Structures are given as structure tokens and as C-alpha cells.
Amino acid sequence: MASGQERVLRRRIKSVQSTKKITKAMELISASRIAKAQERVAAARPYSERITDVIRNLAAAGAGGDSPLLNPRSDVTTVAYVVVAADRGLAGGYNSSVIRAAERAMAADQEAGRKTALITVGKKATGYFRFRGWEIAESFIGFSDAPGYEDARAVAGYVAERFESGEYSEVHLAYTQFLSMGTQVAQVAQYMPLDTTSLEDAEATGPTADYEFEPSPTEILDRLLPRYAEARLYAALLDSAASEHAARQRAMKSATENAEEMIIKLSRVMNRARQDAITTEIMEIVGGAEALRQSQTGGSDLLVDQVSTDDVFASHHLTTHRTDHFSSGEQS
């Protein structure tokens, strides 16, 4: 029994060691990808800042009054949610946190009597909502860990087309904001209509420089607002990608540490089982030797007893023979 238990424990230790190698490799890969994701966020920031400055100056020049991307709807009937999650798991609570935040927001809108539409980014979000019976208007997959600008353009174009046509009254964006290696926050922010706070401030303060616009500021703004929407979504995708790698790196590090602890515990149990097996074998050897010694000692005593019995029988036979002989002599 002990030997069988030792084999089982040895097999489990090898399995945990193999898992530890995988989790350690995934931890290192995620750590390297975090740095790349942060570099991409830093590289995309100047474009976002520049296009924001241009839009502010256009708004300060009086443009944007009639743009559907800037004007809130008086009657909100349908609210669309763009949920950004990962294509893969093993990232701790990264996927569940943003999905639950979006689910709570959609439930609140439905309780308020508004319809909701769902656009998912990432296989995990698509699988979660599809399994629970949510109707998904469109899903985008295959680029969660390394999104490109064309991916953001595809998602933003799909949403903007339906928002401008009036199918969606509002669009909210559920994603994970990357603050630091140890802090990522899932949040739901308004995406369309675009935030006009900075534009109102620009109108109040006036343009930062004297610009001459050709064509008109309104026409330029109408062309730039879709690019601005794409830039905002692209920044959210990059934040989510960095958050995904950070969450996976922490999860894999924790899994590696747990594997090491399990290997230590299983090794102790296996050593104890091995000691029990050795003790059992020693006891069996000692018991066998004792039985053998007793059998050898018992055989000698039996031989002595047999010899004594034969002697007694022979003596008795001789005595009987002599008595018979004496009796026959007297009769003669």
C-alpha cells in the first residue's frame, strides 16, 4: 500500500512540476509584453493629444454645433455597450471584473426602461454573454493582447455608424484602465456622444493661436471627430491590453508560487510514505527472520522428541521380549 501511494505521489509531483514550468514561462512572457504595451501607449499618446488640441481650437472657432457625435440626444431609448475583454484566460480577475461592471450597468439601464445593445471585444466577453443568453449585436476577436489602430477603427466605425443613424442613443465603453503594474481599474465610461467638457472650455477661453481654416472649421471638425473617436477607442484597447498582461503576470506568479508550495508538501508526504514503506519492509524482514529462527529451533526439539520416543519404544519392546522369554523358560 505504501509503495503504491509513493508512486501516486511521485506522479503528482511530476505533474505539478510540469505545470510550474508552464506558469513560469507565461509569467515571463507577460512581463515582457507589459513593457511593449506600455511603449505602445506612450507612442499613441502624442497623436491623441495633438488631435485633441486641434479639435479644441476648431470648437473655439465656433465649429461642432450640429455634429451628431457631440450633441446628446434628448430621448435616450437604446444604450450600446462596447465591452473590452481578453481573448484568453489565465489572467486572474481581469475578465470577470470588466464583464461584471458592464453587466451591472446594462441591468441598471434595463431597469430604467431603456434598451441595451452589446458589442463585445475579446473571446471571453463573447463567450460569457452568449452563454448567459445576452443578444450580441457584433463581436470582434483576435487582437486583445496586441491591438492595432485598424482594429480600433473597425470597432469605432461600426459603433459610430449606428450612433449617427439614431439606432443607438448613447454608447458606453467598458474597459480596464491601466494605472500601474499593480493597479488596474475596470470602468464604464461614456463613449458617444463624445465628451464636450474640453470643447466647452475651449469655447470659453478662445483659440490658443490665430488659425486660418481651409475648408471651414465645421467641415474639418466633422472629418476629425471620427478620428478622435478612433483614437479614444484605441487608447482604451491599449490600456486593456496592458492591464491584461499585468493581470496575467500576477496570476501566473501566484500559480508558480502555489506550485512550489504544493511540491514541497507532496515531497514531505512522499518522504513520509517512503519511510513508512522502509519501516514496513524492515519489520517484514525482522518478522521473517524471527519466524525462520523459530522454525529451525522447533525442528531440533521435534527431532529430540522423536529420538526419545523411539528409545522408549525400543526399550519397552526389549523388556517385553525378555519377559516373554523368561515366561516360556519357566513353563518348560
XYZ file of C-alpha atoms in Angstrom:
332
model
C 0.000 0.000 0.000
C 2.786 2.428 0.921
C 4.684 1.671 -2.250
C 1.568 2.354 -4.344
C 0.973 5.624 -2.508
C 4.574 6.631 -3.169
C 4.132 6.057 -6.904
C 0.950 8.158 -6.920
C 2.666 10.998 -5.073
C 5.685 10.867 -7.353
C 3.365 11.114 -10.362
C 1.563 14.107 -8.850
C 4.846 15.868 -8.106
C 5.956 15.451 -11.715
C 2.614 16.828 -12.900
C 2.885 19.879 -10.634
C 6.466 20.451 -11.755
C 5.340 20.455 -15.391
C 2.573 22.939 -14.542
C 5.080 25.116 -12.721
C 7.278 25.291 -15.825
C 4.293 26.443 -17.895
C 3.156 29.087 -15.415
C 6.700 30.394 -15.006
C 7.090 30.705 -18.773
C 3.747 32.512 -19.055
C 4.764 34.848 -16.242
C 7.959 35.823 -18.061
C 6.143 36.264 -21.368
C 3.501 38.501 -19.797
C 6.172 40.549 -18.035
C 7.930 41.196 -21.352
C 4.660 42.072 -23.097
C 3.715 44.595 -20.426
C 6.751 46.670 -21.345
C 5.807 46.559 -25.037
C 2.215 47.510 -24.247
C 3.371 50.486 -22.189
C 5.605 51.593 -25.038
C 2.640 51.454 -27.410
C 0.542 53.520 -25.013
C 3.313 56.118 -24.812
C 3.718 56.123 -28.602
C -0.003 56.682 -29.192
C -0.317 59.492 -26.648
C 1.166 62.320 -28.797
C -1.332 61.653 -31.601
C -4.242 61.693 -29.165
C -3.030 64.895 -27.535
C -2.473 66.611 -30.880
C -5.865 65.731 -32.327
C -7.495 66.859 -29.080
C -5.742 70.251 -29.323
C -6.878 70.650 -32.925
C -10.484 69.848 -32.036
C -10.357 72.337 -29.181
C -9.181 75.061 -31.496
C -11.901 74.163 -34.001
C -14.514 74.301 -31.249
C -13.139 77.655 -30.108
C -13.632 78.873 -33.675
C -17.340 78.026 -33.432
C -17.407 74.609 -35.104
C -19.212 71.498 -33.964
C -22.616 72.880 -33.141
C -24.504 70.447 -35.365
C -22.242 67.383 -35.155
C -24.158 64.234 -34.084
C -21.045 62.948 -32.286
C -21.101 65.937 -29.936
C -24.762 66.600 -29.290
C -26.561 64.473 -26.659
C -29.928 63.005 -27.579
C -32.952 64.390 -25.827
C -34.644 60.983 -25.682
C -32.389 58.078 -24.762
C -34.016 54.843 -25.938
C -31.146 52.444 -26.716
C -27.794 52.367 -24.956
C -24.981 50.383 -26.576
C -22.097 48.934 -24.600
C -18.688 48.116 -26.028
C -17.159 45.575 -23.618
C -13.408 45.089 -23.988
C -12.074 41.835 -22.525
C -9.385 39.297 -23.430
C -9.214 36.506 -25.966
C -7.531 34.196 -23.445
C -7.987 33.344 -19.808
C -5.478 32.666 -17.026
C -5.463 36.368 -16.176
C -6.880 36.337 -12.674
C -9.918 38.572 -12.262
C -9.210 40.724 -15.313
C -12.038 39.416 -17.495
C -14.610 38.932 -14.757
C -14.206 42.439 -13.316
C -14.877 44.330 -16.560
C -17.639 41.929 -17.636
C -19.454 42.284 -14.321
C -19.119 46.075 -14.422
C -20.718 46.140 -17.877
C -23.405 43.659 -16.807
C -24.366 45.808 -13.828
C -24.570 48.941 -15.996
C -26.749 47.198 -18.597
C -29.041 45.827 -15.896
C -29.455 49.350 -14.488
C -30.397 50.710 -17.918
C -32.925 47.930 -18.437
C -34.489 48.623 -15.064
C -34.804 52.272 -16.112
C -36.767 51.201 -19.187
C -34.020 51.657 -21.777
C -32.989 49.056 -24.317
C -29.414 47.871 -24.467
C -27.195 46.692 -27.304
C -23.997 44.731 -26.791
C -20.756 44.842 -28.768
C -18.043 42.564 -27.427
C -14.288 42.725 -27.962
C -12.477 39.526 -26.992
C -13.475 35.865 -26.899
C -14.023 35.831 -23.138
C -16.630 38.586 -23.249
C -18.327 36.999 -26.259
C -18.452 33.571 -24.647
C -19.684 34.901 -21.312
C -22.617 36.921 -22.655
C -23.556 34.334 -25.261
C -23.651 31.586 -22.634
C -25.976 33.679 -20.448
C -28.384 34.464 -23.242
C -27.475 38.088 -23.977
C -28.054 39.205 -27.537
C -24.763 40.279 -29.084
C -25.005 42.786 -31.922
C -21.386 42.298 -33.050
C -18.220 40.710 -31.733
C -14.564 41.442 -32.502
C -11.909 38.914 -31.559
C -8.275 38.049 -32.172
C -6.407 41.205 -31.145
C -6.947 41.752 -27.419
C -3.299 41.253 -26.379
C -1.822 43.394 -29.203
C -4.492 45.692 -30.715
C -3.738 47.737 -33.796
C -5.176 51.041 -34.925
C -7.086 49.305 -37.715
C -8.805 47.155 -35.097
C -9.898 50.268 -33.223
C -11.074 51.815 -36.487
C -13.238 48.775 -37.260
C -14.934 48.828 -33.868
C -15.341 52.596 -33.792
C -16.689 52.651 -37.350
C -19.313 50.023 -36.554
C -20.472 51.901 -33.449
C -20.331 55.416 -34.957
C -22.400 54.403 -37.987
C -25.263 53.192 -35.809
C -24.969 56.104 -33.426
C -25.159 58.690 -36.178
C -28.107 56.903 -37.775
C -30.019 57.089 -34.493
C -30.089 53.364 -33.797
C -28.049 53.958 -30.638
C -28.854 56.940 -28.432
C -25.720 56.529 -26.325
C -22.622 54.344 -26.421
C -20.677 53.373 -23.322
C -17.242 51.814 -23.225
C -16.391 49.165 -20.622
C -12.667 48.571 -20.371
C -9.846 48.233 -17.834
C -7.755 51.314 -17.227
C -4.066 50.664 -16.652
C -2.751 52.817 -13.824
C 0.347 50.888 -12.786
C 1.771 47.378 -12.667
C -0.163 46.678 -9.510
C -3.334 48.696 -10.156
C -5.859 48.271 -12.947
C -9.414 49.571 -12.652
C -12.426 48.316 -14.585
C -14.658 51.199 -15.551
C -17.639 52.061 -17.735
C -17.323 55.467 -19.432
C -19.451 57.327 -21.924
C -18.053 56.985 -25.421
C -20.675 58.603 -27.674
C -21.663 61.364 -27.741
C -18.108 62.462 -27.157
C -17.177 64.309 -24.006
C -17.693 68.025 -24.696
C -16.203 69.353 -21.457
C -12.864 70.211 -23.015
C -14.599 71.743 -26.038
C -16.777 73.965 -23.854
C -13.669 75.119 -22.011
C -12.054 75.884 -25.361
C -15.052 77.938 -26.457
C -14.893 79.916 -23.240
C -11.177 80.644 -23.402
C -10.889 81.066 -27.154
C -8.293 79.585 -29.509
C -4.739 79.144 -28.308
C -3.400 80.585 -31.596
C -4.630 82.523 -34.620
C -5.597 79.875 -37.202
C -6.959 80.196 -40.697
C -9.048 77.171 -41.621
C -9.500 75.875 -45.118
C -12.098 74.433 -45.595
C -14.395 75.717 -42.872
C -13.847 74.745 -39.215
C -17.148 72.852 -39.178
C -16.162 70.683 -42.130
C -12.730 69.981 -40.671
C -14.267 69.066 -37.327
C -16.730 66.694 -38.975
C -13.776 64.887 -40.531
C -11.692 64.846 -37.372
C -14.344 63.698 -34.914
C -14.398 60.114 -36.270
C -10.603 60.065 -35.980
C -10.920 61.371 -32.446
C -13.399 58.597 -31.613
C -10.976 56.037 -33.076
C -8.101 57.466 -31.035
C -10.133 57.238 -27.826
C -11.084 53.648 -28.506
C -7.530 52.782 -29.488
C -6.270 54.207 -26.191
C -8.844 52.093 -24.321
C -7.737 48.960 -26.213
C -4.088 49.655 -25.376
C -4.959 50.220 -21.715
C -6.891 46.955 -21.676
C -4.018 45.066 -23.307
C -1.521 46.362 -20.751
C -3.951 45.524 -17.949
C -4.429 42.012 -19.329
C -0.687 41.317 -19.383
C -0.245 42.750 -15.885
C -3.114 40.646 -14.513
C -1.808 37.508 -16.222
C 1.715 38.137 -14.923
C 0.408 38.380 -11.350
C -1.832 35.348 -11.762
C 0.980 33.218 -13.199
C 3.378 34.346 -10.495
C 0.858 33.326 -7.851
C 0.302 29.991 -9.629
C 4.054 29.356 -9.736
C 4.401 30.066 -6.023
C 1.448 27.798 -5.243
C 3.017 25.047 -7.352
C 6.260 25.358 -5.396
C 4.382 25.073 -2.093
C 2.458 22.058 -3.355
C 5.665 20.363 -4.485
C 7.142 20.861 -1.010
C 4.043 19.449 0.695
C 3.806 16.480 -1.647
C 7.516 15.779 -1.230
C 7.086 15.690 2.537
C 4.137 13.328 2.233
C 6.087 11.142 -0.195
C 9.097 11.037 2.125
C 6.828 10.035 4.976
C 5.274 7.321 2.825
C 8.750 6.164 1.815
C 9.789 5.978 5.462
C 6.637 4.006 6.241
C 7.441 1.628 3.388
C 11.018 1.175 4.609
C 9.799 0.586 8.159
C 7.271 -1.955 6.908
C 9.950 -3.749 4.888
C 12.285 -3.831 7.904
C 9.503 -5.211 10.070
C 8.746 -7.863 7.453
C 12.423 -8.831 7.256
C 12.717 -8.994 11.045
C 9.480 -10.953 11.289
C 10.609 -13.374 8.591
C 13.977 -13.884 10.272
C 12.277 -14.494 13.608
C 9.879 -16.962 12.043
C 12.753 -18.733 10.336
C 14.698 -18.911 13.613
C 11.696 -20.236 15.447
C 11.051 -22.838 12.754
C 14.658 -24.006 12.911
C 14.588 -24.207 16.721
C 11.242 -26.003 16.693
C 12.600 -28.623 14.203
C 15.524 -29.531 16.518
C 13.235 -30.021 19.510
C 10.967 -32.167 17.400
C 13.949 -34.323 16.373
C 14.976 -34.791 20.022
C 11.433 -35.714 20.970
C 11.255 -38.235 18.141
C 14.559 -39.828 19.211
C 13.389 -40.079 22.832
C 10.150 -41.687 21.763
C 11.957 -44.259 19.639
C 14.277 -45.087 22.521
C 11.352 -45.553 24.863
C 9.553 -47.725 22.347
C 12.690 -49.847 21.729
C 13.290 -50.257 25.471
C 9.712 -51.254 26.015
C 9.909 -53.747 23.159
C 13.134 -55.264 24.586
C 11.646 -55.546 28.040
C 8.562 -57.240 26.685
C 10.676 -59.658 24.670
C 12.760 -60.623 27.742
C 9.657 -61.101 29.840
C 8.131 -63.342 27.238
C 11.364 -65.364 27.013
C 11.544 -65.791 30.822
C 7.936 -66.888 30.963
C 8.471 -69.527 28.307
C 11.567 -70.882 30.195
C 9.610 -71.370 33.339
C 6.927 -73.319 31.591
C 9.417 -75.685 30.029
